[in-house]
CSV table of C-alpha atoms in Angstrom, one decimal:
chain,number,residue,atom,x,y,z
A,14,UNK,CA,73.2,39.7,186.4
A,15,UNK,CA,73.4,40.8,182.5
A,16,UNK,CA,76.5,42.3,182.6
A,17,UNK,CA,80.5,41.4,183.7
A,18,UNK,CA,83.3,44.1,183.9
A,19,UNK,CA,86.9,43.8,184.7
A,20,UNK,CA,88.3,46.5,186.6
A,21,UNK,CA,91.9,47.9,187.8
A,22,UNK,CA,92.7,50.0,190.8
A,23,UNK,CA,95.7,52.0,191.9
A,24,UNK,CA,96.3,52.5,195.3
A,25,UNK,CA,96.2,55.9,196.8
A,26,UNK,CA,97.2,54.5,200.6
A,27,UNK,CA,98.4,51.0,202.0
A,28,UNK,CA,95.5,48.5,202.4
A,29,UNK,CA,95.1,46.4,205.4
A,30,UNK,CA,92.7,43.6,203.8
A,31,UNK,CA,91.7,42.0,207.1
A,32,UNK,CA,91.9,38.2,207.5
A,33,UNK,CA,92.2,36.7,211.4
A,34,UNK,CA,94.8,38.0,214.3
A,35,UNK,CA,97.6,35.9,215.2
A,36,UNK,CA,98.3,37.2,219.0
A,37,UNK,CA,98.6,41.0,218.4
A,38,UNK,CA,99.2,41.2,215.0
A,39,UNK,CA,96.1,41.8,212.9
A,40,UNK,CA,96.7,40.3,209.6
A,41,UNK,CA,95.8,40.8,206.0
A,42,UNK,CA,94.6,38.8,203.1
A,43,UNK,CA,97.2,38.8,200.0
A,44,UNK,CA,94.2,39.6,197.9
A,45,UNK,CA,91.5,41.5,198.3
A,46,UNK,CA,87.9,39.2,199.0
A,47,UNK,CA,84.7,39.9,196.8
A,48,UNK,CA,82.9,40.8,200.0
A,49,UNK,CA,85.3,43.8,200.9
A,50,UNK,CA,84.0,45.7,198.2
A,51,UNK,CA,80.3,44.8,198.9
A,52,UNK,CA,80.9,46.3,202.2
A,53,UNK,CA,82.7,49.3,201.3
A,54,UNK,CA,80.4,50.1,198.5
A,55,UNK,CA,76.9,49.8,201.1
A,56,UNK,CA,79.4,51.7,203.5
A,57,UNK,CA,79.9,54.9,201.1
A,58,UNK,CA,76.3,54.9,199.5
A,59,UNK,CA,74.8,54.7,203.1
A,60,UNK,CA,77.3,57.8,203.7
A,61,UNK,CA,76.0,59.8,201.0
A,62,UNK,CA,72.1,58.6,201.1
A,63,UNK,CA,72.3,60.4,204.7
A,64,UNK,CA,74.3,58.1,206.9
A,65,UNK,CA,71.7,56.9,209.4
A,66,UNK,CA,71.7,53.3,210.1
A,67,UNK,CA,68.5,52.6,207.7
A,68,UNK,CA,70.8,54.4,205.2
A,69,UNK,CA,73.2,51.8,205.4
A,70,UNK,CA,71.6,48.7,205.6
A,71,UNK,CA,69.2,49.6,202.7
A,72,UNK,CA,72.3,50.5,201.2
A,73,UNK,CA,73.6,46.9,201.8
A,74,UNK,CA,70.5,45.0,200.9
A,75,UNK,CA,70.5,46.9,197.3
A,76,UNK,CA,74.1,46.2,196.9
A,77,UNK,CA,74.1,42.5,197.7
A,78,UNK,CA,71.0,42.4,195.2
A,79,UNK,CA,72.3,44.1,192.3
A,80,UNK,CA,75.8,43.3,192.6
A,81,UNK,CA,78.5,40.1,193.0
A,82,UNK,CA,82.1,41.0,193.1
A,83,UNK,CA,85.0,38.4,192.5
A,84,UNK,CA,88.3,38.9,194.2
A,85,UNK,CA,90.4,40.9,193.1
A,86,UNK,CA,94.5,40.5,192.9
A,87,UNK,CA,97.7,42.1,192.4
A,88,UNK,CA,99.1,42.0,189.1
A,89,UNK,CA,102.3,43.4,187.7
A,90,UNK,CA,101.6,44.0,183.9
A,91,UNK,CA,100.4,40.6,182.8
A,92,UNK,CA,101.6,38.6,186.1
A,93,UNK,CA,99.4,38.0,188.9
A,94,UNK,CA,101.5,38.0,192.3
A,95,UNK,CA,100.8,35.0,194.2
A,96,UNK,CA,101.2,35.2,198.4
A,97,UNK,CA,104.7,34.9,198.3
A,98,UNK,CA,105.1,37.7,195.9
A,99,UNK,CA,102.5,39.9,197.7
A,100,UNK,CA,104.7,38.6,200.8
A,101,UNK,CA,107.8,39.6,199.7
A,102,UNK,CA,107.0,42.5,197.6
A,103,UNK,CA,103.9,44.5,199.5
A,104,UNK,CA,103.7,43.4,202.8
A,105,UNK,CA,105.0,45.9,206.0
A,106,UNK,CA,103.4,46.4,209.1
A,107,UNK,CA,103.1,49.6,211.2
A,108,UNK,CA,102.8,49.5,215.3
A,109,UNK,CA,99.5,51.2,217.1
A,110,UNK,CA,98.6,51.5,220.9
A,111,UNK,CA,95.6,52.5,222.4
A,112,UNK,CA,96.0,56.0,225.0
A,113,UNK,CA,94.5,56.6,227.9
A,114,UNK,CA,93.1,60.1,227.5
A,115,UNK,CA,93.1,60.9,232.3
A,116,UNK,CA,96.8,59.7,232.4
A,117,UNK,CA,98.0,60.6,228.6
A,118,UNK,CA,99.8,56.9,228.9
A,119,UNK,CA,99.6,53.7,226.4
A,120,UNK,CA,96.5,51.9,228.0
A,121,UNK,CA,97.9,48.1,229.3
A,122,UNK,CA,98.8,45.2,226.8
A,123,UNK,CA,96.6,47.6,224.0
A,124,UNK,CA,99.8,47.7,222.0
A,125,UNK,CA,99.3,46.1,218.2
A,126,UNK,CA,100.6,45.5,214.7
A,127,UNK,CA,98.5,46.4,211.9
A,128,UNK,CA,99.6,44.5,208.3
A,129,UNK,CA,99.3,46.5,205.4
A,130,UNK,CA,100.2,46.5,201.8
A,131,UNK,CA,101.5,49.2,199.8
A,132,UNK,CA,102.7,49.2,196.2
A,133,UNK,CA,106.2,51.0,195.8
A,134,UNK,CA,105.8,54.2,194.6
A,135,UNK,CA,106.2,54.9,190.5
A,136,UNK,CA,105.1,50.9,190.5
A,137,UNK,CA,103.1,49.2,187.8
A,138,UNK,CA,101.3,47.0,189.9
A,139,UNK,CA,97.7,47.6,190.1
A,140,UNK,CA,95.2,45.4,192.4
A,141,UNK,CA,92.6,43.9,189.3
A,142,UNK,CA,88.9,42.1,190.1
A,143,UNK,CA,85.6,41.5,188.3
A,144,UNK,CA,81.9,42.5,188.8
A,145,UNK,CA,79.1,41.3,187.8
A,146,UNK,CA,75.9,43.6,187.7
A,147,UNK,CA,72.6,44.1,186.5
A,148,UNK,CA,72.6,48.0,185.6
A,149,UNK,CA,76.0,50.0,186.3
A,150,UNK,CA,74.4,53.3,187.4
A,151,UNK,CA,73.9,53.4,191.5
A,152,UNK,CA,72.4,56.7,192.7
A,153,UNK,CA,74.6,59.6,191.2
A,154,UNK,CA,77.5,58.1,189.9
A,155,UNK,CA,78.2,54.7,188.2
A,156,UNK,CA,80.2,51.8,189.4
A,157,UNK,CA,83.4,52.9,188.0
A,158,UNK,CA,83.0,56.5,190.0
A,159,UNK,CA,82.0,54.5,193.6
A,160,UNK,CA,85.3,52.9,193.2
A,161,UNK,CA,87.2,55.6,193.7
A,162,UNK,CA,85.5,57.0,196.2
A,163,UNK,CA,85.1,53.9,198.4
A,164,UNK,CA,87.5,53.2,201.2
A,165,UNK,CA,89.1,49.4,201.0
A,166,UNK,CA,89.2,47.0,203.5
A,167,UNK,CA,90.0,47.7,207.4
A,168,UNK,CA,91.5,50.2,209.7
A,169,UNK,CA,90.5,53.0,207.7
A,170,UNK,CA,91.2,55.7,210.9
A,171,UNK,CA,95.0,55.3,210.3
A,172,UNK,CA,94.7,56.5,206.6
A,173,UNK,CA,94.4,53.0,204.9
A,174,UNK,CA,91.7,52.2,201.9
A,175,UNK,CA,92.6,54.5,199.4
A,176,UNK,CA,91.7,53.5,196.2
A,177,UNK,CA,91.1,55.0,192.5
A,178,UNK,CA,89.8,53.0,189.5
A,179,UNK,CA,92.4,53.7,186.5
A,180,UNK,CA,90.8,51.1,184.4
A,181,UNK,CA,87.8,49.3,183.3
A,182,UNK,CA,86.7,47.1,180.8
A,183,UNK,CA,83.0,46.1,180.5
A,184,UNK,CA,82.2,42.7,179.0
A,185,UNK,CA,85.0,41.7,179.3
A,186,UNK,CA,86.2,38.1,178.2
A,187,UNK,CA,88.9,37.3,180.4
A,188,UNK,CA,89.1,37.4,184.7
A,189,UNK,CA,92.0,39.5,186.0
A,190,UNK,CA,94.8,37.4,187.0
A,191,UNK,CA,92.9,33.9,186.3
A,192,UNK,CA,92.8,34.2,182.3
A,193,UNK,CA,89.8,32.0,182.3
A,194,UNK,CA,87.0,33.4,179.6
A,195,UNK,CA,84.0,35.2,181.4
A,196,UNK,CA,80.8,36.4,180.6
A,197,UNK,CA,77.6,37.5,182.3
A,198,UNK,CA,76.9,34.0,183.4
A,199,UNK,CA,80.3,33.3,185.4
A,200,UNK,CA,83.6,31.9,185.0
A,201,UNK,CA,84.6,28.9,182.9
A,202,UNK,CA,87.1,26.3,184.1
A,203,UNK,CA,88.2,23.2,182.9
A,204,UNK,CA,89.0,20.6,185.3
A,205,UNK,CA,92.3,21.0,186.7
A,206,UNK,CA,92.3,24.2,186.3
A,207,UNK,CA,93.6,27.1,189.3
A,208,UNK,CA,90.6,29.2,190.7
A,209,UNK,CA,92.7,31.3,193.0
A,210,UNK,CA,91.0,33.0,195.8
A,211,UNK,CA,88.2,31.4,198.4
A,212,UNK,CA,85.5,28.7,197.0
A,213,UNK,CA,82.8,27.2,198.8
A,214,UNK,CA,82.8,24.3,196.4
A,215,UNK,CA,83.4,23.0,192.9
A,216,UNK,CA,87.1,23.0,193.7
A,217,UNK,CA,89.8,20.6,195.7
A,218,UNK,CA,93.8,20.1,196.4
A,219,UNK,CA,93.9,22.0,199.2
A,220,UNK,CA,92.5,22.1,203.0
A,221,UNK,CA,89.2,23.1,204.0
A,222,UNK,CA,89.6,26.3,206.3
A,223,UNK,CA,87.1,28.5,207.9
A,224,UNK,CA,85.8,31.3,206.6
A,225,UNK,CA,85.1,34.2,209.1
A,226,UNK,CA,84.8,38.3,209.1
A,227,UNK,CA,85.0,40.1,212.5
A,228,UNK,CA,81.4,42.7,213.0
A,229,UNK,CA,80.1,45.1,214.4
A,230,UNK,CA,78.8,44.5,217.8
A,231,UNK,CA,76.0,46.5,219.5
A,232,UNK,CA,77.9,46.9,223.0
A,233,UNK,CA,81.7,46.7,222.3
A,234,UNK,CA,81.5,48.5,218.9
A,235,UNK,CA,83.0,47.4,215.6
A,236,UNK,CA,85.3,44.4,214.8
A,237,UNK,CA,83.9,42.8,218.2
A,238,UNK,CA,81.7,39.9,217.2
A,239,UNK,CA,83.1,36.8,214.6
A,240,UNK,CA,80.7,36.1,212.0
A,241,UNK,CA,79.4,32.8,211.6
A,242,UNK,CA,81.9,30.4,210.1
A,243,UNK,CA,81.7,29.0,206.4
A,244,UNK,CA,84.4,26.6,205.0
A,245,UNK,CA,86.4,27.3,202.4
A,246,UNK,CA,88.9,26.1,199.8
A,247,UNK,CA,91.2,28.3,199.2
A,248,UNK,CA,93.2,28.6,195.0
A,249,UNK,CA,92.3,25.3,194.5
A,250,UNK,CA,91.8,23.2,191.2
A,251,UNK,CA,88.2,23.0,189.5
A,252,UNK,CA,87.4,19.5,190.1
A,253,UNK,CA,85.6,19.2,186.8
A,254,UNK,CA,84.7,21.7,183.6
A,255,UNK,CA,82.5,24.2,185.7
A,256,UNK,CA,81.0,27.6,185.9
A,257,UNK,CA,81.9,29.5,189.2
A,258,UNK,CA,80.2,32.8,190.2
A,259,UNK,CA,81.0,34.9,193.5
A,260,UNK,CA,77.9,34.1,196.2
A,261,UNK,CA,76.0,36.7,196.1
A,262,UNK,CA,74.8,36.5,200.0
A,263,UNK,CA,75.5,35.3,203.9
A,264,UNK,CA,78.7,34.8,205.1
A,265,UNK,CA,79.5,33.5,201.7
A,266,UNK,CA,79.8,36.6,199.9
A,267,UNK,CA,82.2,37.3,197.3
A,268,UNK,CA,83.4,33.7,197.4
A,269,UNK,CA,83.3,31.2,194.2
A,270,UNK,CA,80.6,28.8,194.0
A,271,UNK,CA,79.3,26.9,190.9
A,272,UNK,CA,76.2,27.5,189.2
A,273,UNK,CA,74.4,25.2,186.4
């Protein structure tokens, strides 16, 4: 990668940021993971290459080559919201059921709650990441144009994902909402220092938890099948002066790891 850019994006549309279900309640990260944007970007150049399956998964492999995206957070002006903010501030949740098209009736125990985050309207708050790449242009348009017309995260059939990129700042020396200096070899941190989102190493003070994504499954369709299971620590403390970069592939993607 030769090149790092910040980027900022308002939100056309609530997000729902996928993280686990708790009972029937699907629920959402307070940020938004480096690999949600690997996927939506293979997702909408597989669209427009012809949006056949080879489409796609070329579409991914080229991505996951050329590209490594960082997580990205909400920040109000110069503030980045931790989960309790996001909580407090963002979060809602809307009801859905699943009909039964013979008897026109709710189909048994389908009933769930989808969580979603929505800035208020007229906000400031804009949801801020960083990308590192080798060459910006991809097909048609560059980076900065496939993030606007990428759809974010999960249950995009009920109108959530919209995003458009209002901002973008290439080489870039600082990573939105960590401070730390950047360049197109990763992120600096002294020891001690806060790394918020998920880290596969390099970092401690916190738990390790697992890491998994829900897929698409060849006979029950998609969200179906768990991926396989990584641990994680997640916004922990750098435990020594290291250089971090988002995992570029596996399960693994979009999380922090160091790099020599």
């Amino acid at each position: 990668m030769s090149t790092f850019a910040s980027f900022s994006l308002e939100l056309r549309s609530p997000l729902h940021l996928g993280s686990r279900r708790a009972g029937v309640v699907a629920q959402t990260h307070r940020h938004a993971p480096g690999h949600l944007f690997v996927h939506a970007l293979a997702a909408a150049v597989g669209a427009a290459r012809g949006g056949l399956p080879e489409h796609f998964a070329e579409a991914l492999a080229e991505v996951m080559r050329r590209f490594r995206f960082g997580p990205a957070f909400f920040i109000d002006g110069e503030c980045r919201l931790d989960d309790t903010e996001v909580e407090r501030r963002l979060l809602s949740s809307s009801h859905h059921v699943t009909l039964d098209g013979a008897t026109r009736s709710a189909v048994e125990s389908a009933l769930f709650e989808v969580e979603q985050l929505a800035v208020p309207a007229g906000g400031g708050i804009r949801l801020c990441g960083g990308v590192w790449f080798d060459d910006e242009r991809l097909d048609a348009h560059r980076l900065r144009e496939w993030l606007s017309i990428i759809r974010l995260g999960g249950e995009i059939k009920t109108g959530c994902g919209h995003v458009e990129c209002d901002g973008w700042q290439a080489d870039a020396s600082a990573y939105p909402g960590i401070g730390a200096a950047v360049d197109a070899a990763g992120l600096r941190l002294a020891a001690g220092e806060l790394l918020p989102g998920a880290a596969i190493d390099g970092v401690g003070g916190v738990p390790l938890q697992p890491w998994l994504g829900r897929r698409h499954d060849p006979k029950l369709g998609f969200g179906r099948c768990l991926s396989q299971a990584v641990l994680v620590r997640m916004h922990g403390r750098s435990d020594r002066e290291a250089r971090f970069l988002p995992c570029g592939s596996g399960a693994a993607t979009g999380c922090w790891e160091t790099v020599v």
